[in-house]
Amino acid sequence: MADASSKAAAAARASDPRTTHPSLNLSGNVISAAFCVPFKVHYCPDGSWQLDSRHGTSALFESLSYLSSAESPWVHTLVGWTGEIAKGHRQKEPPITCQEDGGPFEQNPRSTHGAGTYAEAKSSSSHEPCLQISSSSRAQLAKDLTAQHGGKVTPVWLPDEITDDDTAILRDQRRWRKYGEHELFTLFHYKQNEPTDGRAVRKQWVDYHCLNKAFADAIVDAYKPGDIILIHDYQLLLLPSLIRQRLPNAYIGFFLHIPFPSSEYYRCLPRRKEIMEGVLGSNMIGFQAYSYARHFSSCCSRILGFDSSAAGVDAYGAHVPVDVFPIGINVDATMQAAFGSSGIEKKMGILRDVYAGKKIIVGRDRLDSIRGVAQKLQAFEIFLTRYPHWQDKVVLIQVTSPTSLEEHGDKNDKMANKISELVARINGKFGSLSFTPVHHYPQYLSQEEYFALLRVADLGLITSVRDGMNTTALEYVLCQRDNFSPLIISEFSGTAGSLGNAIHINPWDLGGTADAINSALIMPDEEKRAKHRLLYQHVTTNTVQAWTDSYLKRLLTNLASHDQAIATPALDRVKMLAQYRNSTRRLFMFDYDGTLTPIVRDPQAAIPSDRVIRTLKSLASDPRNQVWIISGRDQAFLDEWMGHISELGLSAEHGSFMRMPNSTGWENLTATLDMSWQDEVLRIYDFYTARTPGSFVERKKIALTLHYRRADPEYGVYMARQCQKHLENTVVKQWDVEVMTGKANLEVRPRFVNKGEIAKRLVAEYGEGHGKAPDFVLCLGDDFTDEDMFRTLRHSQLPEDHRYAVTVGAKTKQTLASWHLLEPADVISAIALLNGNKEGVNAAVAAQVDSEQQRR
């Protein structure tokens, strides 16, 4: 008995993932974030809840179920939106059964010569115009979901309003889908919407941000140190960064279940930078196919400017691995459903009788614009024309279930009408009183009907023009365990790369698809068996359970093996605004080039825009604010473009000169310095500018700067490095100066003159002048020279929640700043938020801070 107990304990330790990577201090908990819970939620008149299985994303739901099961070594919590809550009823209506025309399923196919409509297939909406749900009912839903799912479920609530008695008011529930499905899903599948004035999209973007923020709140509340957070799919692309803001040390994995487009297509997305920045808050990013991962890395380089490779992306001081994980299905459950019911055998018999003597081609798709149903029908029409001997001997059974997407109604109707017209045309052209070549079922099939259809099929036909993962293909392979019928799959499906022994087709090549159908139908039995054996082996080996374990294992391996420097999180605007409003002694220190204005090829062209001037003037006009521009620019430039804002403090040449607020005179902090080193530096600069076309020297009163923005990028960097080595081996050894590297420039200046010394002086003088230290400090900068300011703040006595050191731009190296912003436009937006601006995302931020202050 003792030996048995010891073996059991050893086995338990071996299965415990915490023992594999002890350095990570894992808690053993996994928190999964999925857009919706796996159930359709109905609120009944008596205050109880009714839960029905949700169609779609079956592989994801199977993965979540596995993590919550006893098979998994993890303790699992699922965080998901409730979805649109509908009015419930206790008795389900019996299914409509129709036997006209001898249809084998519960509803008739659109197989007649008429066009038909989709009116019956569209799900009737029973959503209440306004639902009022008490806090006790919301708590009960969490219990019911947990009981039904088999593991803890935390529903995310997205109310339009919360009343004083904590009742949630739900009105327009579908709004939370719109940005993800109208903008992201469409573009990620290489489709574009018609251009608009942007007002609706801006509102949808705010909703999208609020959705991700609600998920972040729920996850942060559930999180314990050592937990692993897994985030799924395109609806939650901002979530990794939002969590990273509040949980800097969290272990975060992200997986995208749909395609990721090429950079040329992705760059059409107006919010392209915000989306990518959101995903890069992860510790690892997974994709369904290699091409998707490659596209993502390319976008990080081309759009954000980060260094990237096939292995990952270097962003904000951390390495973010990018990898490929083709998802599978629950093989055991599928086999049990497909082969474990006598009802399926009965339905198979009915199908064989109805289609006796005919080859059966099967397609099952959603009514989405990317499923390729129209291409499938057109290819089938060409097949019957090109190979007339198959007429009367083959049927296409096409099941087209209603879309789960919030697509534009007119587009959806046009697609449905087009499909109905194609069906009618093919049946009218090739059909007869005794034969109908296309049987079209615009409906959901029962599980028994679906698996019976896959088992009797002679050919599976998938013609998606784009999709991430196609479960039908994998289920078809399993259902052909005994028949070995071939599978045709689109090369644009994310599953195609995993099914190398299927017949791959280009769905846009209708003739090629028609030829592939013929080849599949006449394929010799031995070839069928050989191909199917390899397909079956792949599907049964790469299950959804194996996928889940593989993803987690790779995430933990990356966390343990890489130098896991913490990525600098995006600026938490909610936290910043709340602290700003609660403070009365505020100090601002802003760099200029690359912070308030973008870096340009000609430094003299980097003049502040009207918006920059207005934003700074508004900020400085508040008597509680002391605002400083601490720049490498000389006095003349700062006087010309900002000298008219009398409330501004100005510091030129990295702290060599200062102009106090409400003053016109400049103080020279380097008046007593020996400047004889400048002659030697100019001689060296002249040597390298003569050999580097496009480079030039900027001579300031104190510092000397060599610019190479206009030079060839690679050659300019090379010559700048040579010049830096020359300076360090000569001038630096003779005088007390230092060589600073900036963005496409080298600068030589006295060693003690830097922005850090100015920041230290300003913080100290503020305390002396006001009797107290500032209770809000915002410091913004974009390059190496600004790290001195960040270092000063980090080592100061100011409380951490009173100081905001923010680096600006796409950084790959580590920084001493606590936060980051992507570009100067984000800087102006963040400052405008403090001024009361409520446009775009600022509206959601201000609304949240307002709400929190009202509750207090």
Coordinates of C-alpha atoms in Angstrom, one line a residue, residues 109-300:
P109 CA -33.9 21.9 -48.4
R110 CA -33.9 24.7 -50.9
S111 CA -33.7 22.2 -53.7
T112 CA -36.6 23.3 -55.8
H113 CA -36.4 25.1 -59.1
G114 CA -37.5 28.3 -57.4
A115 CA -35.0 30.7 -55.8
G116 CA -36.4 30.3 -52.2
T117 CA -35.6 32.7 -49.4
Y118 CA -33.8 32.7 -46.0
A119 CA -36.7 34.0 -44.0
E120 CA -37.2 30.8 -42.2
A121 CA -33.5 30.2 -41.5
K122 CA -33.0 33.6 -39.8
S123 CA -33.2 33.2 -36.0
S124 CA -36.0 35.1 -34.6
S125 CA -34.8 37.5 -32.0
S126 CA -36.5 37.5 -28.6
H127 CA -34.2 40.1 -27.2
E128 CA -36.0 42.5 -24.8
P129 CA -35.7 46.2 -25.7
C130 CA -34.7 46.7 -22.1
L131 CA -33.8 44.1 -19.4
Q132 CA -33.4 44.9 -15.7
I133 CA -31.3 42.3 -13.9
S134 CA -30.8 42.5 -10.1
S135 CA -27.5 41.9 -8.4
S136 CA -28.8 38.7 -6.9
S137 CA -29.9 37.4 -10.3
R138 CA -26.4 38.2 -11.7
A139 CA -24.8 36.3 -8.9
Q140 CA -27.1 33.3 -9.6
L141 CA -26.1 33.3 -13.2
A142 CA -22.5 32.9 -12.3
K143 CA -23.5 29.9 -10.1
D144 CA -25.6 28.4 -12.9
L145 CA -22.9 28.8 -15.5
T146 CA -20.3 27.2 -13.2
A147 CA -22.6 24.2 -12.6
Q148 CA -23.4 23.8 -16.2
H149 CA -19.8 24.2 -17.5
G150 CA -18.1 22.1 -14.9
G151 CA -15.6 24.7 -13.9
K152 CA -15.7 28.2 -12.5
V153 CA -17.3 30.8 -14.8
T154 CA -17.1 34.5 -14.2
P155 CA -19.6 36.3 -16.5
V156 CA -18.7 39.7 -17.8
W157 CA -21.6 42.2 -17.6
L158 CA -21.8 45.1 -20.0
P159 CA -24.8 47.1 -18.7
D160 CA -25.9 50.4 -20.2
E161 CA -26.6 51.6 -16.7
I162 CA -26.4 50.5 -13.1
T163 CA -29.1 51.9 -10.9
D164 CA -28.8 52.9 -7.2
D165 CA -30.1 49.6 -6.1
D166 CA -27.4 47.8 -8.2
T167 CA -29.8 46.7 -10.9
A168 CA -28.2 46.3 -14.4
I169 CA -30.0 47.9 -17.3
L170 CA -29.4 46.2 -20.6
R171 CA -30.5 47.9 -23.8
D172 CA -28.5 47.7 -27.0
Q173 CA -26.7 44.4 -26.3
R174 CA -25.4 43.8 -29.8
R175 CA -23.3 47.0 -29.8
W176 CA -20.5 45.1 -28.1
R177 CA -20.0 42.9 -31.2
K178 CA -20.0 45.5 -33.8
Y179 CA -16.4 46.8 -34.0
G180 CA -14.9 43.3 -33.8
E181 CA -17.2 41.8 -36.4
H182 CA -17.7 44.8 -38.7
E183 CA -14.1 46.0 -38.7
L184 CA -11.7 43.4 -37.5
F185 CA -13.2 40.1 -38.6
T186 CA -14.0 41.6 -42.0
L187 CA -10.5 43.1 -42.6
F188 CA -8.7 40.1 -41.2
H189 CA -10.4 38.0 -43.8
Y190 CA -9.3 40.4 -46.6
K191 CA -12.6 42.1 -46.9
Q192 CA -13.2 45.9 -46.7
N193 CA -16.3 47.8 -45.8
E194 CA -17.5 50.8 -47.7
P195 CA -15.9 54.1 -46.6
T196 CA -18.0 56.2 -44.2
D197 CA -17.7 59.5 -42.4
G198 CA -16.4 57.5 -39.4
R199 CA -18.8 58.5 -36.8
A200 CA -20.4 55.1 -36.3
V201 CA -17.0 53.4 -36.3
R202 CA -15.6 55.8 -33.6
K203 CA -18.5 54.9 -31.4
Q204 CA -18.0 51.2 -32.0
W205 CA -14.3 51.7 -31.2
V206 CA -15.2 53.2 -27.8
D207 CA -17.5 50.2 -27.2
Y208 CA -14.7 47.9 -28.2
H209 CA -12.4 49.5 -25.7
C210 CA -15.0 49.4 -23.0
L211 CA -15.6 45.7 -23.7
N212 CA -11.9 44.9 -23.3
K213 CA -11.7 47.1 -20.1
A214 CA -14.6 45.2 -18.6
F215 CA -12.7 41.9 -19.2
A216 CA -9.6 43.4 -17.7
D217 CA -11.5 44.4 -14.5
A218 CA -12.9 40.9 -14.1
I219 CA -9.5 39.2 -14.7
V220 CA -7.7 41.5 -12.3
D221 CA -10.3 40.8 -9.6
A222 CA -9.8 37.1 -10.1
Y223 CA -6.0 37.1 -10.5
K224 CA -3.6 35.7 -7.9
P225 CA 0.2 35.9 -8.3
G226 CA 1.4 32.9 -10.4
D227 CA -1.8 32.6 -12.4
I228 CA -1.6 32.1 -16.1
I229 CA -4.0 34.2 -18.3
L230 CA -5.0 32.9 -21.7
I231 CA -6.8 35.3 -24.0
H232 CA -8.7 34.2 -27.1
D233 CA -9.4 35.8 -30.4
Y234 CA -10.1 39.1 -32.2
Q235 CA -12.7 40.5 -29.9
L236 CA -10.1 40.9 -27.1
L237 CA -7.1 42.3 -28.9
L238 CA -6.7 45.2 -26.5
L239 CA -6.9 43.0 -23.4
P240 CA -3.2 41.9 -23.0
S241 CA -2.1 45.5 -22.8
L242 CA -4.9 46.5 -20.4
I243 CA -4.0 43.7 -18.1
R244 CA -0.3 44.5 -18.4
Q245 CA -0.9 48.0 -17.2
R246 CA -2.3 46.7 -13.9
L247 CA -0.5 43.4 -13.5
P248 CA 3.0 44.0 -14.9
N249 CA 4.3 40.6 -13.8
A250 CA 1.4 38.5 -15.1
Y251 CA 1.9 35.5 -17.4
I252 CA -0.2 36.3 -20.4
G253 CA -0.8 34.2 -23.6
F254 CA -2.8 35.2 -26.6
F255 CA -4.2 33.1 -29.4
L256 CA -5.9 34.4 -32.6
H257 CA -8.4 31.9 -34.0
I258 CA -8.9 33.7 -37.3
P259 CA -6.4 34.7 -40.0
F260 CA -4.0 37.6 -39.6
P261 CA -3.7 39.6 -42.9
S262 CA -0.6 40.8 -44.7
S263 CA 0.8 44.2 -43.7
E264 CA -0.4 45.7 -47.0
Y265 CA -3.9 44.8 -46.0
Y266 CA -3.7 45.3 -42.3
R267 CA -2.4 48.9 -42.7
C268 CA -5.8 49.8 -44.0
L269 CA -7.2 49.5 -40.5
P270 CA -7.5 53.0 -39.0
R271 CA -6.7 51.7 -35.4
R272 CA -3.9 49.5 -36.6
K273 CA -1.3 50.7 -34.1
E274 CA -3.6 50.5 -31.1
I275 CA -4.6 47.0 -31.9
M276 CA -1.0 45.7 -32.3
E277 CA 0.1 47.5 -29.2
G278 CA -2.7 45.8 -27.3
V279 CA -1.6 42.3 -28.4
L280 CA 2.0 43.0 -27.6
G281 CA 1.2 43.1 -23.9
S282 CA 1.3 39.3 -24.1
N283 CA 4.2 37.0 -23.1
M284 CA 3.5 34.8 -26.2
I285 CA 1.2 35.1 -29.2
G286 CA -0.1 32.1 -31.1
F287 CA -1.6 31.7 -34.5
Q288 CA -3.3 28.9 -36.5
A289 CA -0.9 28.9 -39.4
Y290 CA 2.7 30.0 -40.1
S291 CA 1.6 32.6 -42.7
Y292 CA -0.5 34.4 -40.1
A293 CA 2.4 34.5 -37.6
R294 CA 4.7 35.8 -40.4
H295 CA 2.2 38.5 -41.3
F296 CA 1.9 39.6 -37.7
S297 CA 5.7 39.9 -37.2
S298 CA 6.0 41.8 -40.5
C299 CA 3.3 44.3 -39.3
C300 CA 5.2 44.9 -36.1

